[in-house]
Amino acid sequence: MATASRRWWALGLIALAQFMVIMDTSIIGVALPRMRDDLGFTPGNLSWVFNAYVVAFGGLLLLGGRLSDLFGARRVFATGWAILLAGSLGAGLADGAAVELAARAVQGAGAALIAPSALTLLMMLFGAEPKELTKALALYGAAAPAGGTAGVFLGGVITEYVSWPWVFYINVPIAVLVLALTPAVMPAGGARRGSLDLLGALTVTVGLAAAVYAIVRAPEIGWSSARTWLVLGAAVLALGAFVAIQAARREPLVRLSIFRAPDLAAANVAQLLLGAAWIPMWFYLNLYLQQVLGYSAFPSGAALLPMTVLIMLGMILLAPRTIGRFGPKATLVAGLTVLAAGLGWLAFVRPTGSFVADVLPASLVAALGMSLAFIPSLGTAIGAARPEEGGLAAGIVNTSYQVGSALGLAAMTAAAAAAGADQLGNLPALTDGYSAAFTGAAVIALAGAVIAALTLRPAPSVPAAAAEPEQQTAARV
């Protein structure tokens, strides 16, 4: 296989990795009621079929990034797929709630190895050619919304016409295919000498997992609950210990001075706030479609298709050209501003509304903003790090987005409940609650735009140097 051709095959596997990591968070939604009946879940712990994956994923991302740097991204990428395969088999074969939750955590651990190593491999393949790097990041970014929407569709079809274990078994043949192709198309990427900071890995994993656990649990047990604050306190202590360990060690898990790299911290803050605005919008838009407009799960998934298609087209076609013309900072600020406008428009949803009037135009504006903001913030965050710390930078930026998503969803859940979203059957109260969530998400996106405008350097960073005109640099295919 020619080298140029192999690179694009490799990008296909990397995009597939992003697609699967996101799909595994959304594919279980429609299957949850049948899983509850078959496995004996209580209403209170059923949400942990989702949360077990998210907690393990968010808690282990930094470790996954460091392992990629030490042992080679290709090896860690393949290991992650093997772990995901094992977790998927376990989740499908589970005969009880405890086994199901453990298997979901294993899936999350596999995803935490796959996500940063995939981004590291992308940088290895395309980082030397900025124009192609932006195109590769665009395809990688477009895989996320595709995975989210595909999960809704596939979950509905599989649960309705096959059986719920197949929402997990579908991962098995894909993982086998990826494991078979990885040695042939992925760059070897030699391991480098260095020690693995096990104590640092333990404290940061415990700290991040505890923080995510507390955040996703708080809407259920209350932000005023002593249990919530005890877990958050434990998370702060663990993360504080982690920082102290990193400052003292000669070969830390995370070199703290990495955050002094120009634009890295600012781009990670942008990713955190982007996740904090986008995920609540997606979550509450689904609820508005189903609980207010009366859509079943399958039509509500179809209603998200126009937004998904626009995001994919925007990331692949519009974002690279906009970055090339105006630079990553201007594109990111504009994207977050447009996202805030779309979310603010969604806040005007009505209890007697319709998809065409209340959802479609506002969701398309929000989708346009997301498509413009995601690529420059992701590319800047990764490109700001040293080449040998690409895995760490990928782990940090993935962690930023996941923690931001959890924080944003928890905060907007509290805001929505306070405005009436917990009054099932009361359409005006439900709508008021969802409107409050959209308003809060709009404020987060606008804050992200302001912070990015104030903190990012105006000069293009490495990934956005994709800014060469089309006619001056021919793309390799």
Short mmCIF file of C-alpha atoms in Angstrom, two decimals:
data_model
loop_
_atom_site.label_atom_id
_atom_site.label_comp_id
_atom_site.label_asym_id
_atom_site.label_seq_id
_atom_site.Cartn_x
_atom_site.Cartn_y
_atom_site.Cartn_z
CA MET A 1 0.00 0.00 0.00
CA ALA A 2 1.47 3.32 -1.01
CA THR A 3 2.53 5.57 1.83
CA ALA A 4 0.15 8.41 0.92
CA SER A 5 -2.75 6.00 0.54
CA ARG A 6 -1.88 4.30 3.82
CA ARG A 7 -2.05 7.61 5.67
CA TRP A 8 -5.63 8.14 4.60
CA TRP A 9 -6.57 4.57 5.46
CA ALA A 10 -5.05 5.21 8.87
CA LEU A 11 -7.12 8.40 9.18
CA GLY A 12 -10.19 6.30 8.44
CA LEU A 13 -9.40 4.08 11.44
CA ILE A 14 -8.70 7.13 13.60
CA ALA A 15 -12.04 8.70 12.63
CA LEU A 16 -13.72 5.34 13.28
CA ALA A 17 -12.20 5.37 16.77
CA GLN A 18 -13.74 8.80 17.46
CA PHE A 19 -17.04 7.62 15.98
CA MET A 20 -17.14 4.54 18.23
CA VAL A 21 -16.08 6.32 21.42
CA ILE A 22 -18.98 8.78 21.02
CA MET A 23 -21.45 6.19 19.73
CA ASP A 24 -20.94 4.06 22.82
CA THR A 25 -22.29 6.91 24.95
CA SER A 26 -25.49 7.33 22.93
CA ILE A 27 -26.36 3.86 21.63
CA ILE A 28 -27.63 2.61 24.99
CA GLY A 29 -30.34 5.27 25.45
CA VAL A 30 -33.23 3.43 23.79
CA ALA A 31 -32.11 0.08 25.24
CA LEU A 32 -32.16 1.21 28.90
CA PRO A 33 -35.79 0.26 29.72
CA ARG A 34 -35.29 -3.32 28.49
CA MET A 35 -31.94 -3.59 30.25
CA ARG A 36 -33.68 -2.46 33.44
CA ASP A 37 -36.26 -5.21 33.15
CA ASP A 38 -33.80 -7.98 32.20
CA LEU A 39 -30.96 -7.14 34.59
CA GLY A 40 -32.87 -5.91 37.63
CA PHE A 41 -31.76 -2.29 37.67
CA THR A 42 -33.63 0.09 39.97
CA PRO A 43 -34.75 3.43 38.53
CA GLY A 44 -32.11 5.15 40.67
CA ASN A 45 -29.11 3.20 39.38
CA LEU A 46 -30.12 2.70 35.76
CA SER A 47 -28.35 5.94 34.78
CA TRP A 48 -25.07 4.32 35.81
CA VAL A 49 -25.12 2.24 32.65
CA PHE A 50 -24.17 5.56 31.06
CA ASN A 51 -22.21 7.03 33.96
CA ALA A 52 -19.93 4.02 34.53
CA TYR A 53 -18.56 4.51 31.01
CA VAL A 54 -18.17 8.28 31.42
CA VAL A 55 -16.45 8.09 34.83
CA ALA A 56 -13.90 5.51 33.65
CA PHE A 57 -13.35 7.35 30.38
CA GLY A 58 -12.85 10.77 31.96
CA GLY A 59 -10.73 9.46 34.82
CA LEU A 60 -8.24 7.53 32.71
CA LEU A 61 -7.67 9.86 29.76
CA LEU A 62 -4.49 11.46 31.12
CA LEU A 63 -3.03 8.06 31.87
CA GLY A 64 -3.93 6.94 28.35
CA GLY A 65 -2.11 9.93 26.90
CA ARG A 66 1.01 9.29 28.94
CA LEU A 67 1.03 5.60 28.02
CA SER A 68 0.88 6.61 24.35
CA ASP A 69 3.99 8.72 24.77
CA LEU A 70 5.91 6.05 26.68
CA PHE A 71 4.95 2.82 24.93
CA GLY A 72 4.00 4.03 21.45
CA ALA A 73 0.65 5.30 20.22
CA ARG A 74 0.00 2.33 17.90
CA ARG A 75 0.49 -0.19 20.70
CA VAL A 76 -1.77 1.72 23.10
CA PHE A 77 -4.36 2.25 20.34
CA ALA A 78 -4.53 -1.50 19.70
CA THR A 79 -4.61 -2.27 23.42
CA GLY A 80 -7.52 0.11 23.87
CA TRP A 81 -9.49 -1.63 21.14
CA ALA A 82 -8.78 -5.02 22.71
CA ILE A 83 -10.06 -3.75 26.07
CA LEU A 84 -13.13 -2.20 24.42
CA LEU A 85 -13.81 -5.53 22.71
CA ALA A 86 -13.60 -7.40 26.04
CA GLY A 87 -15.84 -4.85 27.78
CA SER A 88 -18.40 -5.02 24.96
CA LEU A 89 -18.59 -8.80 25.20
CA GLY A 90 -18.98 -8.56 28.97
CA ALA A 91 -21.72 -5.93 28.71
CA GLY A 92 -23.67 -7.99 26.19
CA LEU A 93 -23.33 -11.22 28.18
CA ALA A 94 -24.06 -9.64 31.58
CA ASP A 95 -26.70 -11.39 33.67
CA GLY A 96 -26.97 -8.81 36.40
CA ALA A 97 -26.64 -5.11 37.14
CA ALA A 98 -23.22 -5.33 38.82
CA VAL A 99 -21.65 -7.22 35.92
CA GLU A 100 -23.17 -4.77 33.44
CA LEU A 101 -21.75 -1.74 35.24
CA ALA A 102 -18.31 -3.34 35.57
CA ALA A 103 -18.28 -4.14 31.84
CA ARG A 104 -19.31 -0.59 30.98
CA ALA A 105 -16.40 0.70 33.09
CA VAL A 106 -14.07 -1.62 31.13
CA GLN A 107 -15.44 -0.15 27.90
CA GLY A 108 -14.71 3.34 29.26
CA ALA A 109 -11.14 2.30 30.14
CA GLY A 110 -10.62 1.04 26.58
CA ALA A 111 -11.98 4.31 25.19
CA ALA A 112 -9.58 6.25 27.45
CA LEU A 113 -6.67 4.50 25.73
CA ILE A 114 -8.13 4.82 22.24
CA ALA A 115 -8.98 8.55 22.26
CA PRO A 116 -5.58 10.12 23.08
CA SER A 117 -3.57 7.54 21.12
CA ALA A 118 -5.77 8.14 18.07
CA LEU A 119 -5.07 11.88 18.19
CA THR A 120 -1.36 11.20 18.67
CA LEU A 121 -1.35 8.97 15.58
CA LEU A 122 -3.17 11.67 13.64
CA MET A 123 -0.47 14.18 14.57
CA MET A 124 2.27 11.70 13.62
CA LEU A 125 0.70 11.16 10.22
CA PHE A 126 -0.27 14.73 9.32
CA GLY A 127 1.49 17.08 11.75
CA ALA A 128 4.37 17.87 9.39
CA GLU A 129 1.99 19.32 6.76
CA PRO A 130 -0.26 21.94 8.36
CA LYS A 131 -2.74 22.11 5.50
CA GLU A 132 -3.38 18.38 5.58
CA LEU A 133 -3.46 18.43 9.38
CA THR A 134 -6.46 20.76 9.37
CA LYS A 135 -8.24 18.50 6.88
CA ALA A 136 -7.47 15.45 9.01
CA LEU A 137 -8.71 17.19 12.17
CA ALA A 138 -11.88 18.18 10.32
CA LEU A 139 -12.62 14.57 9.37
CA TYR A 140 -11.78 13.45 12.90
CA GLY A 141 -14.07 16.10 14.41
CA ALA A 142 -16.95 15.28 12.05
CA ALA A 143 -16.90 11.67 13.26
CA ALA A 144 -18.12 12.73 16.72
CA PRO A 145 -21.60 14.06 15.79
CA ALA A 146 -21.95 11.21 13.31
CA GLY A 147 -21.29 8.74 16.11
CA GLY A 148 -23.76 10.46 18.43
CA THR A 149 -26.59 10.39 15.90
CA ALA A 150 -25.75 6.91 14.63
CA GLY A 151 -25.93 5.68 18.22
CA VAL A 152 -29.50 6.93 18.58
CA PHE A 153 -30.54 5.26 15.30
CA LEU A 154 -28.70 1.99 15.80
CA GLY A 155 -29.81 1.72 19.42
CA GLY A 156 -33.43 2.04 18.35
CA VAL A 157 -33.18 -0.40 15.44
CA ILE A 158 -31.19 -3.01 17.38
CA THR A 159 -33.37 -2.86 20.48
CA GLU A 160 -36.57 -3.01 18.46
CA TYR A 161 -35.68 -5.69 15.94
CA VAL A 162 -32.87 -7.75 17.51
CA SER A 163 -32.18 -7.49 21.27
CA TRP A 164 -30.45 -5.04 23.59
CA PRO A 165 -27.17 -7.04 24.03
CA TRP A 166 -26.41 -6.29 20.38
CA VAL A 167 -25.93 -2.59 21.16
CA PHE A 168 -22.69 -3.87 22.72
CA TYR A 169 -21.95 -6.80 20.39
CA ILE A 170 -21.86 -4.41 17.42
CA ASN A 171 -18.49 -3.23 18.74
CA VAL A 172 -16.96 -6.70 18.45
CA PRO A 173 -16.60 -7.09 14.65
CA ILE A 174 -15.52 -3.45 14.34
CA ALA A 175 -12.83 -3.93 16.99
CA VAL A 176 -11.62 -7.12 15.28
CA LEU A 177 -11.38 -5.27 11.94
CA VAL A 178 -9.46 -2.37 13.50
CA LEU A 179 -7.05 -4.74 15.28
CA ALA A 180 -6.42 -6.56 12.01
CA LEU A 181 -5.73 -3.36 10.02
CA THR A 182 -3.79 -1.37 12.62
CA PRO A 183 -0.37 -3.03 12.10
CA ALA A 184 -0.62 -2.51 8.34
CA VAL A 185 -1.66 1.15 8.20
CA MET A 186 -0.62 2.85 11.45
CA PRO A 187 2.91 4.23 11.97
CA ALA A 188 4.91 2.19 14.44
CA GLY A 189 5.92 5.15 16.57
CA GLY A 190 8.70 3.84 18.75
CA ALA A 191 8.43 3.76 22.50
CA ARG A 192 10.73 6.07 24.40
CA ARG A 193 12.62 5.68 27.62
CA GLY A 194 10.99 6.96 30.76
CA SER A 195 9.27 5.85 33.91
CA LEU A 196 5.54 5.62 34.46
CA ASP A 197 4.51 7.74 37.42
CA LEU A 198 2.18 5.17 38.99
CA LEU A 199 1.43 7.24 42.09
CA GLY A 200 0.64 10.26 39.93
CA ALA A 201 -1.51 8.10 37.66
CA LEU A 202 -3.40 6.75 40.66
CA THR A 203 -4.06 10.15 42.24
CA VAL A 204 -5.16 11.87 39.03
CA THR A 205 -7.37 8.93 38.03
CA VAL A 206 -8.99 8.83 41.47
CA GLY A 207 -9.33 12.62 41.51
CA LEU A 208 -10.85 12.94 38.04
CA ALA A 209 -13.10 9.90 38.50
CA ALA A 210 -14.32 11.22 41.87
CA ALA A 211 -14.98 14.66 40.39
CA VAL A 212 -16.91 13.24 37.43
CA TYR A 213 -18.76 10.85 39.78
CA ALA A 214 -19.81 13.70 42.07
CA ILE A 215 -20.85 15.89 39.15
CA VAL A 216 -23.01 13.28 37.41
CA ARG A 217 -24.47 12.08 40.74
CA ALA A 218 -25.29 15.52 42.15
CA PRO A 219 -28.51 16.07 40.16
CA GLU A 220 -29.85 12.80 41.62
CA ILE A 221 -28.95 13.28 45.30
CA GLY A 222 -28.75 17.08 45.37
CA TRP A 223 -25.94 19.63 45.33
CA SER A 224 -26.61 20.33 49.00
CA SER A 225 -26.11 16.69 49.97
CA ALA A 226 -23.19 15.97 52.33
CA ARG A 227 -22.31 12.98 50.13
CA THR A 228 -21.85 15.22 47.08
CA TRP A 229 -19.47 17.56 48.91
CA LEU A 230 -17.57 14.72 50.57
CA VAL A 231 -16.83 13.18 47.18
CA LEU A 232 -15.93 16.57 45.69
CA GLY A 233 -13.66 17.21 48.67
CA ALA A 234 -11.96 13.86 48.11
CA ALA A 235 -11.53 14.76 44.43
CA VAL A 236 -9.89 18.09 45.34
CA LEU A 237 -7.55 16.37 47.81
CA ALA A 238 -6.55 13.72 45.26
CA LEU A 239 -5.96 16.30 42.53
CA GLY A 240 -4.00 18.49 44.93
CA ALA A 241 -1.83 15.50 45.82
CA PHE A 242 -1.38 14.86 42.11
CA VAL A 243 -0.13 18.39 41.47
CA ALA A 244 2.30 18.11 44.41
CA ILE A 245 3.60 14.77 43.11
CA GLN A 246 4.07 16.18 39.61
CA ALA A 247 6.00 19.16 40.93
CA ALA A 248 8.34 16.90 42.92
CA ARG A 249 9.02 14.11 40.41
CA ARG A 250 11.79 14.19 37.82
CA GLU A 251 9.67 12.25 35.30
CA PRO A 252 6.07 13.18 36.13
CA LEU A 253 2.94 11.89 34.47
CA VAL A 254 2.15 15.49 33.47
CA ARG A 255 4.95 18.01 33.14
CA LEU A 256 3.24 21.00 34.77
CA SER A 257 5.24 23.45 32.66
CA ILE A 258 3.40 22.10 29.61
CA PHE A 259 0.64 24.54 30.50
CA ARG A 260 3.06 27.40 29.86
CA ALA A 261 3.12 26.45 26.18
CA PRO A 262 1.55 29.34 24.26
CA ASP A 263 -2.19 28.84 23.72
CA LEU A 264 -2.35 25.32 25.23
CA ALA A 265 -4.17 26.31 28.41
CA ALA A 266 -6.42 28.78 26.59
CA ALA A 267 -7.39 26.21 23.95
CA ASN A 268 -8.18 23.64 26.65
CA VAL A 269 -10.41 26.14 28.44
CA ALA A 270 -12.20 26.69 25.12
CA GLN A 271 -12.69 22.92 24.71
CA LEU A 272 -13.99 22.64 28.29
CA LEU A 273 -16.54 25.42 27.77
CA LEU A 274 -17.49 24.08 24.35
CA GLY A 275 -18.35 20.71 25.89
CA ALA A 276 -20.16 22.44 28.77
CA ALA A 277 -22.40 24.29 26.28
CA TRP A 278 -22.88 21.65 23.60
CA ILE A 279 -23.70 18.48 25.56
CA PRO A 280 -26.53 20.04 27.62
CA MET A 281 -28.01 21.43 24.40
CA TRP A 282 -27.97 17.99 22.78
CA PHE A 283 -29.42 16.36 25.91
CA TYR A 284 -32.27 18.82 26.45
CA LEU A 285 -33.10 19.13 22.77
CA ASN A 286 -33.75 15.37 22.79
CA LEU A 287 -35.98 15.76 25.84
CA TYR A 288 -37.91 18.66 24.30
CA LEU A 289 -38.56 16.67 21.14
CA GLN A 290 -39.76 13.61 23.08
CA GLN A 291 -41.47 14.99 26.17
CA VAL A 292 -42.96 18.22 24.81
CA LEU A 293 -43.41 17.66 21.08
CA GLY A 294 -44.30 13.98 21.65
CA TYR A 295 -41.72 12.37 19.34
CA SER A 296 -40.73 8.79 20.00
CA ALA A 297 -37.02 7.95 20.23
CA PHE A 298 -36.59 7.09 16.57
CA PRO A 299 -38.23 10.22 15.07
CA SER A 300 -36.37 12.39 17.58
CA GLY A 301 -33.13 10.89 16.29
CA ALA A 302 -34.23 11.72 12.75
CA ALA A 303 -34.99 15.27 13.83
CA LEU A 304 -31.32 15.68 14.81
CA LEU A 305 -30.09 14.61 11.39
CA PRO A 306 -30.12 18.09 9.74
CA MET A 307 -28.00 19.45 12.59
CA THR A 308 -25.62 16.50 12.41
CA VAL A 309 -25.19 16.79 8.65
CA LEU A 310 -24.48 20.52 8.92
CA ILE A 311 -21.86 19.93 11.62
CA MET A 312 -20.10 17.32 9.50
CA LEU A 313 -20.16 19.50 6.37
CA GLY A 314 -19.09 22.53 8.35
CA MET A 315 -16.13 20.74 9.91
CA ILE A 316 -14.98 19.20 6.64
CA LEU A 317 -15.64 22.04 4.20
CA LEU A 318 -16.15 25.34 6.02
CA ALA A 319 -13.88 25.26 9.10
CA PRO A 320 -10.60 24.56 7.23
CA ARG A 321 -11.26 27.39 4.78
CA THR A 322 -12.26 29.78 7.55
CA ILE A 323 -9.14 28.92 9.55
CA GLY A 324 -7.09 29.41 6.40
CA ARG A 325 -8.61 32.80 5.73
CA PHE A 326 -8.94 34.28 9.22
CA GLY A 327 -6.79 32.11 11.50
CA PRO A 328 -7.78 29.79 14.35
CA LYS A 329 -8.44 32.47 16.98
CA ALA A 330 -10.97 34.41 14.91
CA THR A 331 -12.64 31.17 13.78
CA LEU A 332 -12.93 29.86 17.34
CA VAL A 333 -14.33 33.13 18.72
CA ALA A 334 -16.81 33.38 15.86
CA GLY A 335 -17.85 29.74 16.31
CA LEU A 336 -18.52 30.10 20.04
CA THR A 337 -20.44 33.34 19.41
CA VAL A 338 -22.62 31.72 16.73
CA LEU A 339 -23.17 28.72 19.03
CA ALA A 340 -24.31 31.09 21.79
CA ALA A 341 -26.73 32.75 19.35
CA GLY A 342 -28.21 29.39 18.34
CA LEU A 343 -28.60 28.31 21.97
CA GLY A 344 -30.20 31.65 22.84
CA TRP A 345 -32.66 31.13 19.98
CA LEU A 346 -33.50 27.64 21.29
CA ALA A 347 -34.37 29.21 24.65
CA PHE A 348 -37.56 30.52 22.99
CA VAL A 349 -39.04 27.02 22.54
CA ARG A 350 -42.76 26.84 23.26
CA PRO A 351 -44.95 24.14 24.85
CA THR A 352 -47.15 24.32 21.74
CA GLY A 353 -44.22 24.60 19.36
CA SER A 354 -43.19 22.60 16.31
CA PHE A 355 -39.99 21.13 14.94
CA VAL A 356 -39.89 23.44 11.92
CA ALA A 357 -40.47 26.66 13.85
CA ASP A 358 -38.90 26.03 17.26
CA VAL A 359 -36.10 23.53 16.66
CA LEU A 360 -34.81 23.39 13.10
CA PRO A 361 -33.54 26.95 12.44
CA ALA A 362 -32.04 27.46 15.92
CA SER A 363 -30.40 24.03 15.96
CA LEU A 364 -28.81 24.71 12.57
CA VAL A 365 -27.32 27.99 13.85
CA ALA A 366 -25.95 26.15 16.90
CA ALA A 367 -24.56 23.41 14.65
CA LEU A 368 -22.79 25.99 12.49
CA GLY A 369 -21.17 27.46 15.58
CA MET A 370 -20.03 24.06 16.83
CA SER A 371 -18.53 23.18 13.45
CA LEU A 372 -16.47 26.39 13.48
CA ALA A 373 -15.33 26.22 17.12
CA PHE A 374 -14.31 22.58 17.51
CA ILE A 375 -11.47 22.24 15.00
CA PRO A 376 -9.42 25.36 15.91
CA SER A 377 -9.66 24.71 19.66
CA LEU A 378 -8.70 21.04 19.27
CA GLY A 379 -5.90 21.70 16.79
CA THR A 380 -4.44 24.55 18.81
CA ALA A 381 -4.44 22.52 22.03
CA ILE A 382 -2.59 19.61 20.46
CA GLY A 383 -0.26 21.63 18.25
CA ALA A 384 0.95 23.74 21.19
CA ALA A 385 2.73 20.79 22.84
CA ARG A 386 6.12 19.29 22.05
CA PRO A 387 5.96 16.46 19.50
CA GLU A 388 7.10 13.92 22.11
CA GLU A 389 4.22 14.99 24.37
CA GLY A 390 1.51 14.64 21.75
CA GLY A 391 -0.18 11.84 23.66
CA LEU A 392 -0.24 13.87 26.86
CA ALA A 393 -1.66 16.91 25.04
CA ALA A 394 -4.34 14.69 23.46
CA GLY A 395 -5.20 13.26 26.86
CA ILE A 396 -5.45 16.75 28.37
CA VAL A 397 -7.72 18.12 25.65
CA ASN A 398 -9.97 15.04 25.73
CA THR A 399 -10.17 15.36 29.50
CA SER A 400 -11.05 19.04 29.20
CA TYR A 401 -13.95 18.31 26.87
CA GLN A 402 -15.26 15.39 28.94
CA VAL A 403 -15.02 17.22 32.27
CA GLY A 404 -16.63 20.27 30.67
CA SER A 405 -19.45 18.10 29.35
CA ALA A 406 -20.09 16.60 32.78
CA LEU A 407 -19.91 19.98 34.53
CA GLY A 408 -22.16 21.65 31.99
CA LEU A 409 -24.76 18.89 32.02
CA ALA A 410 -24.85 18.79 35.83
CA ALA A 411 -25.19 22.57 36.10
CA MET A 412 -27.87 22.77 33.41
CA THR A 413 -29.73 19.84 34.98
CA ALA A 414 -29.92 21.81 38.22
CA ALA A 415 -31.04 24.95 36.36
CA ALA A 416 -33.65 23.04 34.37
CA ALA A 417 -35.03 21.31 37.49
CA ALA A 418 -35.27 24.63 39.35
CA ALA A 419 -37.29 26.06 36.44
CA GLY A 420 -39.73 23.13 36.28
CA ALA A 421 -38.12 20.37 34.19
CA ASP A 422 -38.88 17.77 36.87
CA GLN A 423 -42.66 18.24 36.49
CA LEU A 424 -43.35 15.41 34.04
CA GLY A 425 -46.60 15.86 32.12
CA ASN A 426 -46.73 19.62 32.75
CA LEU A 427 -45.72 20.87 29.30
CA PRO A 428 -45.38 24.58 30.19
CA ALA A 429 -43.19 23.75 33.21
CA LEU A 430 -41.10 21.27 31.20
CA THR A 431 -40.59 23.85 28.47
CA ASP A 432 -39.57 26.49 31.00
CA GLY A 433 -37.02 24.06 32.41
CA TYR A 434 -35.54 23.22 29.03
CA SER A 435 -35.49 26.91 28.09
CA ALA A 436 -33.47 27.61 31.25
CA ALA A 437 -30.96 24.93 30.24
CA PHE A 438 -30.60 26.40 26.74
CA THR A 439 -30.14 29.89 28.21
CA GLY A 440 -27.46 28.67 30.61
CA ALA A 441 -25.65 26.86 27.80
CA ALA A 442 -25.75 30.05 25.70
CA VAL A 443 -24.11 31.99 28.55
CA ILE A 444 -21.37 29.34 28.78
CA ALA A 445 -20.69 29.52 25.03
CA LEU A 446 -20.58 33.31 25.10
CA ALA A 447 -18.19 33.22 28.06
CA GLY A 448 -16.00 30.86 26.04
CA ALA A 449 -15.94 33.32 23.14
CA VAL A 450 -14.90 36.19 25.43
CA ILE A 451 -12.19 34.15 27.16
CA ALA A 452 -10.81 32.89 23.84
CA ALA A 453 -10.73 36.44 22.47
CA LEU A 454 -8.79 37.65 25.51
CA THR A 455 -6.36 34.75 25.99
CA LEU A 456 -5.48 33.23 22.60
CA ARG A 457 -2.65 34.77 20.62
CA PRO A 458 -3.72 36.46 17.39
CA ALA A 459 -0.94 34.80 15.42
CA PRO A 460 -1.90 31.44 13.84
CA SER A 461 -0.69 28.43 15.78
CA VAL A 462 0.74 25.34 14.13
CA PRO A 463 -2.40 23.45 13.09
CA ALA A 464 -4.08 26.48 11.68
CA ALA A 465 -1.20 27.24 9.46
CA ALA A 466 -3.42 25.18 7.24
CA ALA A 467 -3.96 28.68 6.11
CA GLU A 468 -2.13 28.27 2.80
CA PRO A 469 -4.34 29.02 -0.15
CA GLU A 470 -5.65 26.04 -2.03
CA GLN A 471 -3.92 27.09 -5.20
CA GLN A 472 -0.49 27.32 -3.56
CA THR A 473 -0.38 23.94 -1.86
CA ALA A 474 -1.83 20.86 -3.49
CA ALA A 475 -3.34 18.36 -1.09
CA ARG A 476 -1.95 14.85 -1.13
CA VAL A 477 -4.46 12.09 -1.55
#
